[in-house]
Amino acid sequence: MDETLAAAPPRSPDFSDDFRDGLDTEKWIPHYLPQWTVSERSEARYRIIESGLELRIDADQLDWREEDAPMRVSNLQTAVFSGAVGSMRGTHRHRPDGLEVRTATPTRILFAPSRGRVDLTVAASTDDGCMLAAWLVGTEHLAETDSGEICIFEIDADAVSAATRARTGIKAHHDPRLTTDMAEVVLPFDASAPHTWTVIWGDGETTIGCEGRVLRRMPQAPDYPMMLLIDLFEVGAPSGTYPKTAVISEVRAWS
């Protein structure tokens, strides 16, 4: 597909951050789905650098959950929701065998539009076993079926080279109104350099693009509050040199 993305709205974004003033906890929750695990396992490792916020996987970092080992993650997200400890209510029930709430997490909806546009500039990791990903995920605080996902991108470190492979699309999860539609795309550049992804969704259509070009246009779109997650994962046994890193330079969004 060789199509130019629509220009960003001329008005100021409803949500924006370039991390020059550090991590703003009125915009970001620096934990990965904390309701399904415990705080010391969900908490992000990061530092502020000249080009933005550097997500890190450190040598002493714990697996997100013992049951999911080996898998470590540093994540920023714009909302959190779960039911009571011991329940199975909560955002992003992504495992087919279910998850149980382990940590009480009061509902915080910092930014979760039902439609709109997100532009994010990132630099992917090339470290062993890593993946950089960005998703919009239904918060589920209004209904359990509000659980679909727009996968803006998933980039494995070993897929980054002069041309980079990425996965992108929609995952239905527990939303019967959606159909899972994922595909691999090829970016004609090294994604470890800063580059900008865009997702535009609403009115029954989702468009995902990169560096100003449309990559996918899908005739479906979630129509309920969606929170943004940006994650650096390490999957597999610890190996190589630490810290392992990826960079978020800027996020702008219009609801």
PDB file of C-alpha atoms in Angstrom:
ATOM      1  CA  MET A   1       0.000   0.000   0.000  1.00  0.00           C
ATOM      2  CA  ASP A   2       1.480   3.324  -1.102  1.00  0.00           C
ATOM      3  CA  GLU A   3      -0.803   5.895   0.453  1.00  0.00           C
ATOM      4  CA  THR A   4      -0.014   9.024   2.439  1.00  0.00           C
ATOM      5  CA  LEU A   5      -1.427   9.310   5.963  1.00  0.00           C
ATOM      6  CA  ALA A   6      -3.823  12.129   6.716  1.00  0.00           C
ATOM      7  CA  ALA A   7      -2.191  15.133   8.353  1.00  0.00           C
ATOM      8  CA  ALA A   8      -2.465  15.519  12.105  1.00  0.00           C
ATOM      9  CA  PRO A   9      -5.277  17.784  13.333  1.00  0.00           C
ATOM     10  CA  PRO A  10      -4.320  21.486  13.318  1.00  0.00           C
ATOM     11  CA  ARG A  11      -5.357  21.939  16.955  1.00  0.00           C
ATOM     12  CA  SER A  12      -3.177  21.155  19.962  1.00  0.00           C
ATOM     13  CA  PRO A  13      -3.107  17.499  21.038  1.00  0.00           C
ATOM     14  CA  ASP A  14      -5.378  16.379  23.879  1.00  0.00           C
ATOM     15  CA  PHE A  15      -2.437  14.352  25.230  1.00  0.00           C
ATOM     16  CA  SER A  16       1.236  15.010  24.590  1.00  0.00           C
ATOM     17  CA  ASP A  17       4.575  14.243  26.181  1.00  0.00           C
ATOM     18  CA  ASP A  18       8.214  14.480  25.147  1.00  0.00           C
ATOM     19  CA  PHE A  19       9.493  13.533  28.637  1.00  0.00           C
ATOM     20  CA  ARG A  20      11.716  16.637  28.896  1.00  0.00           C
ATOM     21  CA  ASP A  21      10.398  17.209  32.414  1.00  0.00           C
ATOM     22  CA  GLY A  22      10.698  13.563  33.465  1.00  0.00           C
ATOM     23  CA  LEU A  23       7.923  11.020  33.918  1.00  0.00           C
ATOM     24  CA  ASP A  24       4.564  12.708  34.534  1.00  0.00           C
ATOM     25  CA  THR A  25       2.474  10.428  36.760  1.00  0.00           C
ATOM     26  CA  GLU A  26      -0.637  12.403  35.824  1.00  0.00           C
ATOM     27  CA  LYS A  27      -0.151  11.031  32.293  1.00  0.00           C
ATOM     28  CA  TRP A  28       1.532   7.656  32.794  1.00  0.00           C
ATOM     29  CA  ILE A  29       1.344   4.649  35.107  1.00  0.00           C
ATOM     30  CA  PRO A  30       4.842   3.087  35.088  1.00  0.00           C
ATOM     31  CA  HIS A  31       3.650  -0.474  35.733  1.00  0.00           C
ATOM     32  CA  TYR A  32       2.653  -3.266  33.357  1.00  0.00           C
ATOM     33  CA  LEU A  33      -0.883  -4.491  34.125  1.00  0.00           C
ATOM     34  CA  PRO A  34      -0.147  -4.339  37.861  1.00  0.00           C
ATOM     35  CA  GLN A  35      -3.396  -5.992  38.915  1.00  0.00           C
ATOM     36  CA  TRP A  36      -2.284  -9.415  37.652  1.00  0.00           C
ATOM     37  CA  THR A  37       0.999  -9.486  39.591  1.00  0.00           C
ATOM     38  CA  VAL A  38       2.787  -7.654  42.421  1.00  0.00           C
ATOM     39  CA  SER A  39       4.342  -4.196  42.367  1.00  0.00           C
ATOM     40  CA  GLU A  40       8.001  -5.212  42.401  1.00  0.00           C
ATOM     41  CA  ARG A  41       7.385  -7.331  39.285  1.00  0.00           C
ATOM     42  CA  SER A  42       5.248  -4.840  37.318  1.00  0.00           C
ATOM     43  CA  GLU A  43       7.260  -1.660  37.934  1.00  0.00           C
ATOM     44  CA  ALA A  44       9.038  -0.158  34.931  1.00  0.00           C
ATOM     45  CA  ARG A  45      12.749   0.452  34.778  1.00  0.00           C
ATOM     46  CA  TYR A  46      13.559   3.647  32.875  1.00  0.00           C
ATOM     47  CA  ARG A  47      15.665   6.792  32.755  1.00  0.00           C
ATOM     48  CA  ILE A  48      15.275  10.189  31.130  1.00  0.00           C
ATOM     49  CA  ILE A  49      17.827  10.868  28.394  1.00  0.00           C
ATOM     50  CA  GLU A  50      18.327  13.660  25.856  1.00  0.00           C
ATOM     51  CA  SER A  51      16.147  11.971  23.234  1.00  0.00           C
ATOM     52  CA  GLY A  52      13.254  11.112  25.553  1.00  0.00           C
ATOM     53  CA  LEU A  53      12.476   8.268  27.951  1.00  0.00           C
ATOM     54  CA  GLU A  54      14.599   5.146  27.792  1.00  0.00           C
ATOM     55  CA  LEU A  55      12.772   1.953  28.774  1.00  0.00           C
ATOM     56  CA  ARG A  56      15.188  -0.563  30.284  1.00  0.00           C
ATOM     57  CA  ILE A  57      15.441  -4.210  31.176  1.00  0.00           C
ATOM     58  CA  ASP A  58      18.050  -4.540  33.934  1.00  0.00           C
ATOM     59  CA  ALA A  59      20.024  -7.624  34.913  1.00  0.00           C
ATOM     60  CA  ASP A  60      18.339  -7.820  38.330  1.00  0.00           C
ATOM     61  CA  GLN A  61      14.790  -7.278  37.021  1.00  0.00           C
ATOM     62  CA  LEU A  62      12.199  -9.861  38.041  1.00  0.00           C
ATOM     63  CA  ASP A  63       9.907 -11.753  35.710  1.00  0.00           C
ATOM     64  CA  TRP A  64       6.503 -10.072  35.370  1.00  0.00           C
ATOM     65  CA  ARG A  65       4.846 -13.142  36.886  1.00  0.00           C
ATOM     66  CA  GLU A  66       6.580 -16.314  38.002  1.00  0.00           C
ATOM     67  CA  GLU A  67       4.079 -18.309  35.900  1.00  0.00           C
ATOM     68  CA  ASP A  68       5.107 -16.389  32.755  1.00  0.00           C
ATOM     69  CA  ALA A  69       8.861 -16.695  33.252  1.00  0.00           C
ATOM     70  CA  PRO A  70      11.074 -16.012  31.509  1.00  0.00           C
ATOM     71  CA  MET A  71       9.439 -12.681  30.613  1.00  0.00           C
ATOM     72  CA  ARG A  72      10.431  -9.283  31.930  1.00  0.00           C
ATOM     73  CA  VAL A  73       8.880  -5.982  30.941  1.00  0.00           C
ATOM     74  CA  SER A  74       9.113  -2.228  31.447  1.00  0.00           C
ATOM     75  CA  ASN A  75       5.922  -0.432  30.440  1.00  0.00           C
ATOM     76  CA  LEU A  76       4.101   2.885  30.519  1.00  0.00           C
ATOM     77  CA  GLN A  77       0.301   2.900  30.313  1.00  0.00           C
ATOM     78  CA  THR A  78      -2.377   5.587  30.497  1.00  0.00           C
ATOM     79  CA  ALA A  79      -4.997   3.820  32.658  1.00  0.00           C
ATOM     80  CA  VAL A  80      -5.498   0.939  35.065  1.00  0.00           C
ATOM     81  CA  PHE A  81      -8.593  -0.969  36.147  1.00  0.00           C
ATOM     82  CA  SER A  82      -9.337  -4.183  38.020  1.00  0.00           C
ATOM     83  CA  GLY A  83     -11.861  -5.842  40.240  1.00  0.00           C
ATOM     84  CA  ALA A  84     -11.240  -7.069  43.774  1.00  0.00           C
ATOM     85  CA  VAL A  85      -8.265  -9.231  44.731  1.00  0.00           C
ATOM     86  CA  GLY A  86      -9.079 -12.806  43.782  1.00  0.00           C
ATOM     87  CA  SER A  87     -11.440 -11.810  40.960  1.00  0.00           C
ATOM     88  CA  MET A  88     -10.827 -12.198  37.236  1.00  0.00           C
ATOM     89  CA  ARG A  89     -11.963  -8.649  36.369  1.00  0.00           C
ATOM     90  CA  GLY A  90      -9.387  -6.307  34.963  1.00  0.00           C
ATOM     91  CA  THR A  91      -7.915  -4.710  31.876  1.00  0.00           C
ATOM     92  CA  HIS A  92      -6.321  -6.934  29.231  1.00  0.00           C
ATOM     93  CA  ARG A  93      -7.121 -10.536  30.159  1.00  0.00           C
ATOM     94  CA  HIS A  94      -4.727 -11.634  27.454  1.00  0.00           C
ATOM     95  CA  ARG A  95      -3.971 -15.177  28.608  1.00  0.00           C
ATOM     96  CA  PRO A  96      -6.367 -17.872  27.344  1.00  0.00           C
ATOM     97  CA  ASP A  97      -6.266 -19.699  30.689  1.00  0.00           C
ATOM     98  CA  GLY A  98      -7.332 -16.592  32.612  1.00  0.00           C
ATOM     99  CA  LEU A  99      -5.713 -14.303  35.138  1.00  0.00           C
ATOM    100  CA  GLU A 100      -6.540 -13.549  38.771  1.00  0.00           C
ATOM    101  CA  VAL A 101      -6.182 -10.157  40.463  1.00  0.00           C
ATOM    102  CA  ARG A 102      -3.287 -10.212  42.933  1.00  0.00           C
ATOM    103  CA  THR A 103      -2.868  -6.502  43.693  1.00  0.00           C
ATOM    104  CA  ALA A 104      -5.671  -4.054  44.449  1.00  0.00           C
ATOM    105  CA  THR A 105      -5.412  -1.277  41.856  1.00  0.00           C
ATOM    106  CA  PRO A 106      -7.830   1.644  42.174  1.00  0.00           C
ATOM    107  CA  THR A 107      -9.248   2.665  38.805  1.00  0.00           C
ATOM    108  CA  ARG A 108      -7.278   5.473  37.137  1.00  0.00           C
ATOM    109  CA  ILE A 109      -8.327   6.594  33.663  1.00  0.00           C
ATOM    110  CA  LEU A 110      -5.703   9.192  32.749  1.00  0.00           C
ATOM    111  CA  PHE A 111      -6.230   9.069  28.979  1.00  0.00           C
ATOM    112  CA  ALA A 112      -8.493   6.557  27.245  1.00  0.00           C
ATOM    113  CA  PRO A 113     -10.278   7.887  24.144  1.00  0.00           C
ATOM    114  CA  SER A 114     -12.916   5.857  22.295  1.00  0.00           C
ATOM    115  CA  ARG A 115     -11.722   7.140  18.913  1.00  0.00           C
ATOM    116  CA  GLY A 116      -9.043   9.458  17.624  1.00  0.00           C
ATOM    117  CA  ARG A 117      -5.432   9.543  16.566  1.00  0.00           C
ATOM    118  CA  VAL A 118      -2.113   8.697  18.261  1.00  0.00           C
ATOM    119  CA  ASP A 119       1.337   9.574  16.889  1.00  0.00           C
ATOM    120  CA  LEU A 120       4.341   8.134  18.705  1.00  0.00           C
ATOM    121  CA  THR A 121       8.032   8.418  17.963  1.00  0.00           C
ATOM    122  CA  VAL A 122      10.200   5.546  19.167  1.00  0.00           C
ATOM    123  CA  ALA A 123      13.502   3.761  18.596  1.00  0.00           C
ATOM    124  CA  ALA A 124      13.321  -0.040  18.787  1.00  0.00           C
ATOM    125  CA  SER A 125      15.660  -2.291  20.715  1.00  0.00           C
ATOM    126  CA  THR A 126      18.295  -4.474  19.059  1.00  0.00           C
ATOM    127  CA  ASP A 127      19.164  -6.276  22.309  1.00  0.00           C
ATOM    128  CA  ASP A 128      18.956 -10.079  22.611  1.00  0.00           C
ATOM    129  CA  GLY A 129      15.459 -11.405  23.231  1.00  0.00           C
ATOM    130  CA  CYS A 130      13.736  -8.005  23.284  1.00  0.00           C
ATOM    131  CA  MET A 131      10.564  -6.649  21.710  1.00  0.00           C
ATOM    132  CA  LEU A 132       9.271  -3.081  21.635  1.00  0.00           C
ATOM    133  CA  ALA A 133       5.484  -2.804  21.337  1.00  0.00           C
ATOM    134  CA  ALA A 134       2.708  -0.214  21.484  1.00  0.00           C
ATOM    135  CA  TRP A 135      -0.958  -1.074  21.881  1.00  0.00           C
ATOM    136  CA  LEU A 136      -4.314   0.546  22.460  1.00  0.00           C
ATOM    137  CA  VAL A 137      -6.304  -1.763  24.743  1.00  0.00           C
ATOM    138  CA  GLY A 138      -9.887  -1.532  25.979  1.00  0.00           C
ATOM    139  CA  THR A 139      -9.952  -0.540  29.643  1.00  0.00           C
ATOM    140  CA  GLU A 140     -12.942  -2.837  30.443  1.00  0.00           C
ATOM    141  CA  HIS A 141     -14.036  -0.567  33.310  1.00  0.00           C
ATOM    142  CA  LEU A 142     -17.459  -0.133  31.657  1.00  0.00           C
ATOM    143  CA  ALA A 143     -17.928  -3.683  30.321  1.00  0.00           C
ATOM    144  CA  GLU A 144     -15.885  -6.901  30.159  1.00  0.00           C
ATOM    145  CA  THR A 145     -16.344  -7.151  26.398  1.00  0.00           C
ATOM    146  CA  ASP A 146     -14.696  -3.726  25.887  1.00  0.00           C
ATOM    147  CA  SER A 147     -11.465  -5.664  25.606  1.00  0.00           C
ATOM    148  CA  GLY A 148     -10.199  -5.387  22.045  1.00  0.00           C
ATOM    149  CA  GLU A 149      -6.692  -4.312  21.108  1.00  0.00           C
ATOM    150  CA  ILE A 150      -5.249  -2.185  18.353  1.00  0.00           C
ATOM    151  CA  CYS A 151      -1.687  -3.422  17.983  1.00  0.00           C
ATOM    152  CA  ILE A 152       0.077  -0.346  16.648  1.00  0.00           C
ATOM    153  CA  PHE A 153       3.307  -2.328  16.347  1.00  0.00           C
ATOM    154  CA  GLU A 154       5.362  -5.164  17.773  1.00  0.00           C
ATOM    155  CA  ILE A 155       9.031  -5.124  16.744  1.00  0.00           C
ATOM    156  CA  ASP A 156      11.313  -8.013  17.703  1.00  0.00           C
ATOM    157  CA  ALA A 157      14.955  -7.064  18.147  1.00  0.00           C
ATOM    158  CA  ASP A 158      16.099  -9.761  15.723  1.00  0.00           C
ATOM    159  CA  ALA A 159      13.797  -8.309  13.039  1.00  0.00           C
ATOM    160  CA  VAL A 160      15.578  -4.938  13.061  1.00  0.00           C
ATOM    161  CA  SER A 161      18.053  -4.356  10.240  1.00  0.00           C
ATOM    162  CA  ALA A 162      18.375  -2.168   7.147  1.00  0.00           C
ATOM    163  CA  ALA A 163      14.755  -3.206   6.543  1.00  0.00           C
ATOM    164  CA  THR A 164      12.673  -4.008   9.632  1.00  0.00           C
ATOM    165  CA  ARG A 165       9.786  -6.449  10.053  1.00  0.00           C
ATOM    166  CA  ALA A 166       6.935  -5.534  12.412  1.00  0.00           C
ATOM    167  CA  ARG A 167       3.544  -6.979  13.371  1.00  0.00           C
ATOM    168  CA  THR A 168       0.493  -4.730  13.348  1.00  0.00           C
ATOM    169  CA  GLY A 169      -3.299  -4.975  13.316  1.00  0.00           C
ATOM    170  CA  ILE A 170      -6.245  -5.781  15.587  1.00  0.00           C
ATOM    171  CA  LYS A 171      -6.708  -8.498  18.216  1.00  0.00           C
ATOM    172  CA  ALA A 172     -10.259  -9.260  19.315  1.00  0.00           C
ATOM    173  CA  HIS A 173      -9.394 -10.897  22.656  1.00  0.00           C
ATOM    174  CA  HIS A 174     -12.795 -11.130  24.426  1.00  0.00           C
ATOM    175  CA  ASP A 175     -14.703  -8.692  22.187  1.00  0.00           C
ATOM    176  CA  PRO A 176     -17.145 -10.609  19.934  1.00  0.00           C
ATOM    177  CA  ARG A 177     -17.665  -7.464  17.829  1.00  0.00           C
ATOM    178  CA  LEU A 178     -14.089  -7.610  16.527  1.00  0.00           C
ATOM    179  CA  THR A 179     -12.182 -10.078  14.367  1.00  0.00           C
ATOM    180  CA  THR A 180      -8.471 -10.661  14.929  1.00  0.00           C
ATOM    181  CA  ASP A 181      -6.569  -9.324  11.919  1.00  0.00           C
ATOM    182  CA  MET A 182      -2.798  -9.239  12.344  1.00  0.00           C
ATOM    183  CA  ALA A 183      -0.164  -9.005   9.616  1.00  0.00           C
ATOM    184  CA  GLU A 184       3.575  -8.586   9.232  1.00  0.00           C
ATOM    185  CA  VAL A 185       4.771  -5.461   7.454  1.00  0.00           C
ATOM    186  CA  VAL A 186       8.221  -4.453   6.255  1.00  0.00           C
ATOM    187  CA  LEU A 187       9.611  -1.014   7.044  1.00  0.00           C
ATOM    188  CA  PRO A 188      12.292   0.134   4.558  1.00  0.00           C
ATOM    189  CA  PHE A 189      14.626   1.390   7.290  1.00  0.00           C
ATOM    190  CA  ASP A 190      16.427   0.442  10.499  1.00  0.00           C
ATOM    191  CA  ALA A 191      13.821   0.837  13.262  1.00  0.00           C
ATOM    192  CA  SER A 192      16.473   1.287  15.947  1.00  0.00           C
ATOM    193  CA  ALA A 193      16.596   4.894  14.698  1.00  0.00           C
ATOM    194  CA  PRO A 194      13.788   7.253  15.780  1.00  0.00           C
ATOM    195  CA  HIS A 195      10.665   6.874  13.643  1.00  0.00           C
ATOM    196  CA  THR A 196       6.988   7.748  14.025  1.00  0.00           C
ATOM    197  CA  TRP A 197       3.965   5.445  14.049  1.00  0.00           C
ATOM    198  CA  THR A 198       0.369   6.627  13.649  1.00  0.00           C
ATOM    199  CA  VAL A 199      -2.980   5.012  14.400  1.00  0.00           C
ATOM    200  CA  ILE A 200      -6.319   6.595  13.470  1.00  0.00           C
ATOM    201  CA  TRP A 201      -9.518   4.810  14.527  1.00  0.00           C
ATOM    202  CA  GLY A 202     -13.254   5.466  14.623  1.00  0.00           C
ATOM    203  CA  ASP A 203     -16.408   5.181  12.487  1.00  0.00           C
ATOM    204  CA  GLY A 204     -15.750   1.494  11.971  1.00  0.00           C
ATOM    205  CA  GLU A 205     -12.259   1.846  10.478  1.00  0.00           C
ATOM    206  CA  THR A 206      -8.695   1.587  11.820  1.00  0.00           C
ATOM    207  CA  THR A 207      -5.682   2.918   9.909  1.00  0.00           C
ATOM    208  CA  ILE A 208      -2.113   2.196  11.002  1.00  0.00           C
ATOM    209  CA  GLY A 209       0.860   3.887   9.392  1.00  0.00           C
ATOM    210  CA  CYS A 210       4.525   4.671   9.847  1.00  0.00           C
ATOM    211  CA  GLU A 211       6.633   7.630   8.770  1.00  0.00           C
ATOM    212  CA  GLY A 212       3.680   9.230   7.028  1.00  0.00           C
ATOM    213  CA  ARG A 213       2.677   6.199   4.932  1.00  0.00           C
ATOM    214  CA  VAL A 214      -0.366   3.960   5.397  1.00  0.00           C
ATOM    215  CA  LEU A 215       0.560   0.361   6.207  1.00  0.00           C
ATOM    216  CA  ARG A 216      -2.864  -1.126   6.958  1.00  0.00           C
ATOM    217  CA  ARG A 217      -6.475  -0.005   6.671  1.00  0.00           C
ATOM    218  CA  MET A 218      -9.006  -2.290   8.388  1.00  0.00           C
ATOM    219  CA  PRO A 219     -12.834  -2.065   8.238  1.00  0.00           C
ATOM    220  CA  GLN A 220     -13.369  -2.354  11.999  1.00  0.00           C
ATOM    221  CA  ALA A 221     -12.574  -0.283  15.081  1.00  0.00           C
ATOM    222  CA  PRO A 222     -13.215  -0.571  18.829  1.00  0.00           C
ATOM    223  CA  ASP A 223     -15.745   1.995  20.054  1.00  0.00           C
ATOM    224  CA  TYR A 224     -15.020   2.261  23.775  1.00  0.00           C
ATOM    225  CA  PRO A 225     -12.286   3.694  26.039  1.00  0.00           C
ATOM    226  CA  MET A 226      -8.826   2.542  24.942  1.00  0.00           C
ATOM    227  CA  MET A 227      -5.675   3.045  27.002  1.00  0.00           C
ATOM    228  CA  LEU A 228      -2.215   3.319  25.477  1.00  0.00           C
ATOM    229  CA  LEU A 229       0.591   0.957  26.496  1.00  0.00           C
ATOM    230  CA  ILE A 230       4.218   1.227  25.333  1.00  0.00           C
ATOM    231  CA  ASP A 231       6.359  -1.724  26.387  1.00  0.00           C
ATOM    232  CA  LEU A 232       9.859  -3.150  26.239  1.00  0.00           C
ATOM    233  CA  PHE A 233       9.841  -6.925  26.778  1.00  0.00           C
ATOM    234  CA  GLU A 234      12.620  -9.428  27.237  1.00  0.00           C
ATOM    235  CA  VAL A 235      11.394 -12.932  26.460  1.00  0.00           C
ATOM    236  CA  GLY A 236      13.612 -15.931  27.068  1.00  0.00           C
ATOM    237  CA  ALA A 237      16.379 -16.705  29.532  1.00  0.00           C
ATOM    238  CA  PRO A 238      18.548 -13.697  30.494  1.00  0.00           C
ATOM    239  CA  SER A 239      21.418 -13.308  28.044  1.00  0.00           C
ATOM    240  CA  GLY A 240      23.704 -10.717  26.544  1.00  0.00           C
ATOM    241  CA  THR A 241      24.576  -7.309  27.951  1.00  0.00           C
ATOM    242  CA  TYR A 242      22.432  -5.198  30.296  1.00  0.00           C
ATOM    243  CA  PRO A 243      20.693  -2.841  30.424  1.00  0.00           C
ATOM    244  CA  LYS A 244      18.627  -3.615  27.364  1.00  0.00           C
ATOM    245  CA  THR A 245      16.907  -0.496  26.059  1.00  0.00           C
ATOM    246  CA  ALA A 246      14.443   1.187  23.723  1.00  0.00           C
ATOM    247  CA  VAL A 247      13.472   4.861  23.543  1.00  0.00           C
ATOM    248  CA  ILE A 248      10.158   6.726  23.511  1.00  0.00           C
ATOM    249  CA  SER A 249      10.828  10.231  22.194  1.00  0.00           C
ATOM    250  CA  GLU A 250       7.360  11.743  21.885  1.00  0.00           C
ATOM    251  CA  VAL A 251       3.669  10.878  22.108  1.00  0.00           C
ATOM    252  CA  ARG A 252       0.849  13.082  20.764  1.00  0.00           C
ATOM    253  CA  ALA A 253      -2.819  12.113  20.714  1.00  0.00           C
ATOM    254  CA  TRP A 254      -6.165  13.600  19.732  1.00  0.00           C
ATOM    255  CA  SER A 255      -9.451  12.171  21.019  1.00  0.00           C
TER     256      SER A 255
END
